[in-house]
PDB file of C-alpha atoms in Angstrom:
ATOM      1  CA  UNK Z 217       2.695 -10.990   6.538  1.00 82.00           C
ATOM      2  CA  UNK Z 218       6.116 -12.381   5.001  1.00 85.00           C
ATOM      3  CA  UNK Z 219       4.293 -15.068   3.089  1.00 89.00           C
ATOM      4  CA  UNK Z 220       1.807 -12.755   1.508  1.00 93.00           C
ATOM      5  CA  UNK Z 221       4.648 -10.443   0.321  1.00 93.00           C
ATOM      6  CA  UNK Z 222       6.686 -13.324  -0.839  1.00 91.00           C
ATOM      7  CA  UNK Z 223       3.771 -14.599  -3.080  1.00 92.00           C
ATOM      8  CA  UNK Z 224       3.128 -11.130  -4.621  1.00 94.00           C
ATOM      9  CA  UNK Z 225       7.069 -10.714  -5.122  1.00 93.00           C
ATOM     10  CA  UNK Z 226       7.282 -14.245  -6.776  1.00 92.00           C
ATOM     11  CA  UNK Z 227       4.088 -13.793  -9.156  1.00 93.00           C
ATOM     12  CA  UNK Z 228       5.237 -10.173 -10.055  1.00 95.00           C
ATOM     13  CA  UNK Z 229       8.669 -11.717 -10.916  1.00 95.00           C
ATOM     14  CA  UNK Z 230       6.928 -13.820 -13.889  1.00 95.00           C
ATOM     15  CA  UNK Z 231       5.361 -10.444 -14.996  1.00 97.00           C
ATOM     16  CA  UNK Z 232       8.885  -8.486 -14.683  1.00 97.00           C
ATOM     17  CA  UNK Z 233      10.665 -11.406 -16.770  1.00 97.00           C
ATOM     18  CA  UNK Z 234       8.004 -11.333 -19.491  1.00 98.00           C
ATOM     19  CA  UNK Z 235       7.847  -7.615 -19.809  1.00 98.00           C
ATOM     20  CA  UNK Z 236      11.564  -7.213 -19.808  1.00 98.00           C
ATOM     21  CA  UNK Z 237      12.046  -9.938 -22.214  1.00 98.00           C
ATOM     22  CA  UNK Z 238       9.568  -8.283 -24.605  1.00 98.00           C
ATOM     23  CA  UNK Z 239      11.111  -4.752 -24.263  1.00 98.00           C
ATOM     24  CA  UNK Z 240      14.609  -6.286 -24.959  1.00 98.00           C
ATOM     25  CA  UNK Z 241      13.395  -8.163 -28.003  1.00 98.00           C
ATOM     26  CA  UNK Z 242      11.403  -4.920 -29.321  1.00 97.00           C
ATOM     27  CA  UNK Z 243      14.362  -2.831 -28.873  1.00 97.00           C
ATOM     28  CA  UNK Z 244      16.532  -5.319 -30.665  1.00 98.00           C
ATOM     29  CA  UNK Z 245      14.106  -6.015 -33.350  1.00 97.00           C
ATOM     30  CA  UNK Z 246      13.610  -2.193 -33.931  1.00 97.00           C
ATOM     31  CA  UNK Z 247      17.387  -1.556 -34.047  1.00 97.00           C
ATOM     32  CA  UNK Z 248      18.233  -4.303 -36.536  1.00 97.00           C
ATOM     33  CA  UNK Z 249      15.065  -3.801 -38.725  1.00 97.00           C
ATOM     34  CA  UNK Z 250      15.774  -0.061 -38.894  1.00 96.00           C
ATOM     35  CA  UNK Z 251      12.238   0.726 -38.194  1.00 96.00           C
ATOM     36  CA  UNK Z 252      10.800   3.875 -37.072  1.00 97.00           C
ATOM     37  CA  UNK Z 253      10.493   4.578 -33.320  1.00 96.00           C
ATOM     38  CA  UNK Z 254       6.704   4.587 -32.572  1.00 96.00           C
ATOM     39  CA  UNK Z 255       4.681   5.349 -29.378  1.00 96.00           C
ATOM     40  CA  UNK Z 256       4.252   1.715 -29.013  1.00 97.00           C
ATOM     41  CA  UNK Z 257       8.037   1.257 -28.514  1.00 96.00           C
ATOM     42  CA  UNK Z 258       7.912   4.064 -25.872  1.00 96.00           C
ATOM     43  CA  UNK Z 259       5.053   2.396 -24.066  1.00 97.00           C
ATOM     44  CA  UNK Z 260       6.833  -0.965 -23.977  1.00 98.00           C
ATOM     45  CA  UNK Z 261      10.090   0.508 -22.575  1.00 97.00           C
ATOM     46  CA  UNK Z 262       8.249   2.447 -20.122  1.00 98.00           C
ATOM     47  CA  UNK Z 263       6.187  -0.423 -18.979  1.00 98.00           C
ATOM     48  CA  UNK Z 264       9.300  -2.524 -18.380  1.00 98.00           C
ATOM     49  CA  UNK Z 265      10.637   0.519 -16.285  1.00 98.00           C
ATOM     50  CA  UNK Z 266       7.520   0.485 -14.151  1.00 98.00           C
ATOM     51  CA  UNK Z 267       7.295  -3.056 -13.445  1.00 98.00           C
ATOM     52  CA  UNK Z 268      10.770  -3.509 -12.543  1.00 98.00           C
ATOM     53  CA  UNK Z 269      10.565  -0.522 -10.082  1.00 98.00           C
ATOM     54  CA  UNK Z 270       7.455  -1.919  -8.400  1.00 98.00           C
ATOM     55  CA  UNK Z 271       9.317  -5.145  -7.926  1.00 97.00           C
ATOM     56  CA  UNK Z 272      12.131  -3.454  -6.437  1.00 97.00           C
ATOM     57  CA  UNK Z 273       9.774  -1.751  -3.839  1.00 97.00           C
ATOM     58  CA  UNK Z 274       8.303  -5.235  -3.185  1.00 96.00           C
ATOM     59  CA  UNK Z 275      12.061  -6.787  -2.992  1.00 94.00           C
ATOM     60  CA  UNK Z 276      12.875  -4.025  -0.525  1.00 94.00           C
ATOM     61  CA  UNK Z 277      10.152  -5.030   1.870  1.00 94.00           C
ATOM     62  CA  UNK Z 278      11.212  -8.607   1.583  1.00 92.00           C
ATOM     63  CA  UNK Z 279      14.838  -7.825   2.274  1.00 91.00           C
ATOM     64  CA  UNK Z 280      14.017  -6.574   5.798  1.00 89.00           C
ATOM     65  CA  UNK Z 281      11.341  -9.398   6.829  1.00 89.00           C
ATOM     66  CA  UNK Z 282      12.585 -12.441   5.135  1.00 88.00           C
ATOM     67  CA  UNK Z 283      13.984 -15.391   7.283  1.00 84.00           C
ATOM     68  CA  UNK Z 284      16.544 -16.117   4.455  1.00 85.00           C
ATOM     69  CA  UNK Z 285      18.047 -12.627   4.787  1.00 82.00           C
ATOM     70  CA  UNK Z 286      20.185 -12.928   7.954  1.00 81.00           C
ATOM     71  CA  UNK Z 287      22.126  -9.680   7.877  1.00 75.00           C
ATOM     72  CA  UNK Z 288      20.180  -7.953  10.588  1.00 74.00           C
ATOM     73  CA  UNK Z 289      19.607 -10.951  12.912  1.00 76.00           C
ATOM     74  CA  UNK Z 290      23.159 -11.251  14.277  1.00 76.00           C
ATOM     75  CA  UNK Z 291      23.110 -15.127  13.971  1.00 83.00           C
ATOM     76  CA  UNK Z 292      25.425 -15.242  11.082  1.00 83.00           C
ATOM     77  CA  UNK Z 293      28.678 -13.703  10.357  1.00 85.00           C
ATOM     78  CA  UNK Z 294      29.688 -12.472   6.970  1.00 86.00           C
ATOM     79  CA  UNK Z 295      32.065 -15.275   6.376  1.00 88.00           C
ATOM     80  CA  UNK Z 296      29.175 -17.778   7.204  1.00 89.00           C
ATOM     81  CA  UNK Z 297      26.900 -16.033   4.639  1.00 86.00           C
ATOM     82  CA  UNK Z 298      29.500 -16.069   2.075  1.00 92.00           C
ATOM     83  CA  UNK Z 299      30.337 -19.939   2.321  1.00 92.00           C
ATOM     84  CA  UNK Z 300      26.467 -20.862   2.174  1.00 89.00           C
ATOM     85  CA  UNK Z 301      25.387 -20.653  -1.341  1.00 90.00           C
ATOM     86  CA  UNK Z 302      21.901 -20.146  -0.404  1.00 88.00           C
ATOM     87  CA  UNK Z 303      22.544 -17.456   2.149  1.00 88.00           C
ATOM     88  CA  UNK Z 304      24.891 -15.880  -0.365  1.00 90.00           C
ATOM     89  CA  UNK Z 305      22.150 -15.802  -3.144  1.00 91.00           C
ATOM     90  CA  UNK Z 306      19.383 -14.291  -1.005  1.00 90.00           C
ATOM     91  CA  UNK Z 307      21.540 -11.915   1.025  1.00 89.00           C
ATOM     92  CA  UNK Z 308      24.232 -10.699  -1.386  1.00 91.00           C
ATOM     93  CA  UNK Z 309      23.852 -11.864  -4.887  1.00 93.00           C
ATOM     94  CA  UNK Z 310      20.243 -11.529  -5.753  1.00 94.00           C
ATOM     95  CA  UNK Z 311      19.678  -8.091  -4.178  1.00 95.00           C
ATOM     96  CA  UNK Z 312      22.799  -6.532  -5.754  1.00 96.00           C
ATOM     97  CA  UNK Z 313      22.222  -7.963  -9.209  1.00 97.00           C
ATOM     98  CA  UNK Z 314      18.683  -6.944  -9.292  1.00 97.00           C
ATOM     99  CA  UNK Z 315      19.438  -3.463  -8.186  1.00 97.00           C
ATOM    100  CA  UNK Z 316      22.001  -3.301 -11.109  1.00 98.00           C
ATOM    101  CA  UNK Z 317      19.321  -4.666 -13.453  1.00 98.00           C
ATOM    102  CA  UNK Z 318      16.866  -1.901 -12.480  1.00 98.00           C
ATOM    103  CA  UNK Z 319      19.853   0.817 -12.805  1.00 98.00           C
ATOM    104  CA  UNK Z 320      20.519  -0.332 -16.206  1.00 98.00           C
ATOM    105  CA  UNK Z 321      16.885  -0.367 -17.388  1.00 98.00           C
ATOM    106  CA  UNK Z 322      16.428   3.099 -15.750  1.00 98.00           C
ATOM    107  CA  UNK Z 323      19.796   4.460 -17.463  1.00 98.00           C
ATOM    108  CA  UNK Z 324      18.750   2.987 -20.753  1.00 97.00           C
ATOM    109  CA  UNK Z 325      15.134   4.307 -20.567  1.00 97.00           C
ATOM    110  CA  UNK Z 326      16.541   7.851 -19.623  1.00 97.00           C
ATOM    111  CA  UNK Z 327      19.107   8.069 -22.013  1.00 97.00           C
ATOM    112  CA  UNK Z 328      17.047   6.877 -24.871  1.00 96.00           C
ATOM    113  CA  UNK Z 329      14.563   9.700 -24.367  1.00 95.00           C
ATOM    114  CA  UNK Z 330      17.410  12.207 -25.176  1.00 95.00           C
ATOM    115  CA  UNK Z 331      18.147  10.653 -28.696  1.00 95.00           C
ATOM    116  CA  UNK Z 332      16.442  12.454 -31.523  1.00 93.00           C
ATOM    117  CA  UNK Z 333      16.178   9.644 -34.160  1.00 94.00           C
ATOM    118  CA  UNK Z 334      14.929   6.187 -34.272  1.00 93.00           C
ATOM    119  CA  UNK Z 335      18.149   4.132 -34.720  1.00 95.00           C
ATOM    120  CA  UNK Z 336      19.914   5.717 -31.561  1.00 96.00           C
ATOM    121  CA  UNK Z 337      16.817   5.281 -29.459  1.00 97.00           C
ATOM    122  CA  UNK Z 338      16.691   1.455 -30.416  1.00 97.00           C
ATOM    123  CA  UNK Z 339      20.294   1.192 -29.913  1.00 97.00           C
ATOM    124  CA  UNK Z 340      20.358   2.550 -26.442  1.00 97.00           C
ATOM    125  CA  UNK Z 341      17.465   0.581 -25.418  1.00 97.00           C
ATOM    126  CA  UNK Z 342      18.887  -2.684 -26.852  1.00 98.00           C
ATOM    127  CA  UNK Z 343      22.256  -2.291 -25.128  1.00 98.00           C
ATOM    128  CA  UNK Z 344      21.038  -1.384 -21.615  1.00 98.00           C
ATOM    129  CA  UNK Z 345      17.782  -3.520 -21.721  1.00 98.00           C
ATOM    130  CA  UNK Z 346      19.898  -6.630 -22.915  1.00 98.00           C
ATOM    131  CA  UNK Z 347      22.599  -6.062 -20.262  1.00 98.00           C
ATOM    132  CA  UNK Z 348      19.693  -5.894 -17.600  1.00 98.00           C
ATOM    133  CA  UNK Z 349      17.859  -8.892 -18.967  1.00 98.00           C
ATOM    134  CA  UNK Z 350      21.049 -11.017 -18.779  1.00 98.00           C
ATOM    135  CA  UNK Z 351      21.777  -9.847 -15.273  1.00 97.00           C
ATOM    136  CA  UNK Z 352      18.328 -10.273 -14.209  1.00 97.00           C
ATOM    137  CA  UNK Z 353      18.170 -14.021 -15.593  1.00 96.00           C
ATOM    138  CA  UNK Z 354      21.556 -14.575 -14.011  1.00 95.00           C
ATOM    139  CA  UNK Z 355      20.255 -14.333 -10.444  1.00 93.00           C
ATOM    140  CA  UNK Z 356      16.846 -15.457 -10.378  1.00 92.00           C
ATOM    141  CA  UNK Z 357      16.362 -18.248  -7.765  1.00 87.00           C
ATOM    142  CA  UNK Z 358      15.363 -20.753 -10.508  1.00 82.00           C
ATOM    143  CA  UNK Z 359      14.906 -23.613  -7.800  1.00 82.00           C
ATOM    144  CA  UNK Z 360      12.118 -21.586  -6.249  1.00 79.00           C
ATOM    145  CA  UNK Z 361      10.256 -21.074  -9.437  1.00 71.00           C
ATOM    146  CA  UNK Z 362       9.834 -24.723 -10.669  1.00 64.00           C
TER     147      UNK Z 362
END
């Protein structure tokens, strides 16, 4: 079961990176070009929100069934986890930073809907999605990807 969920999580991650990158570029381009906010912009930002939340659900399942997550096994103490870079990445850094990524995307999406004109909408999306994008890229286990 773990292997199947891991494959889904890994391949869905490619889609997440692509969509969040596109949504971030779209928000930055809209802000700097001072263009009107269109339904397409709404859909792009919404799609980024949806794919990241789906990835979170898959990630939560993996967190509880992965052999790399040893919090619940009782075999490792906190000090051991923090001293081992791989264990620290999978047990602490990756989950926390990805949750923060999703929090920033959710906040940006939610706040941009309350803005009435195009420039503030794009500015809000650009700020929050850029922070989320940087966070996301900082804690992807790149060695597993290539």
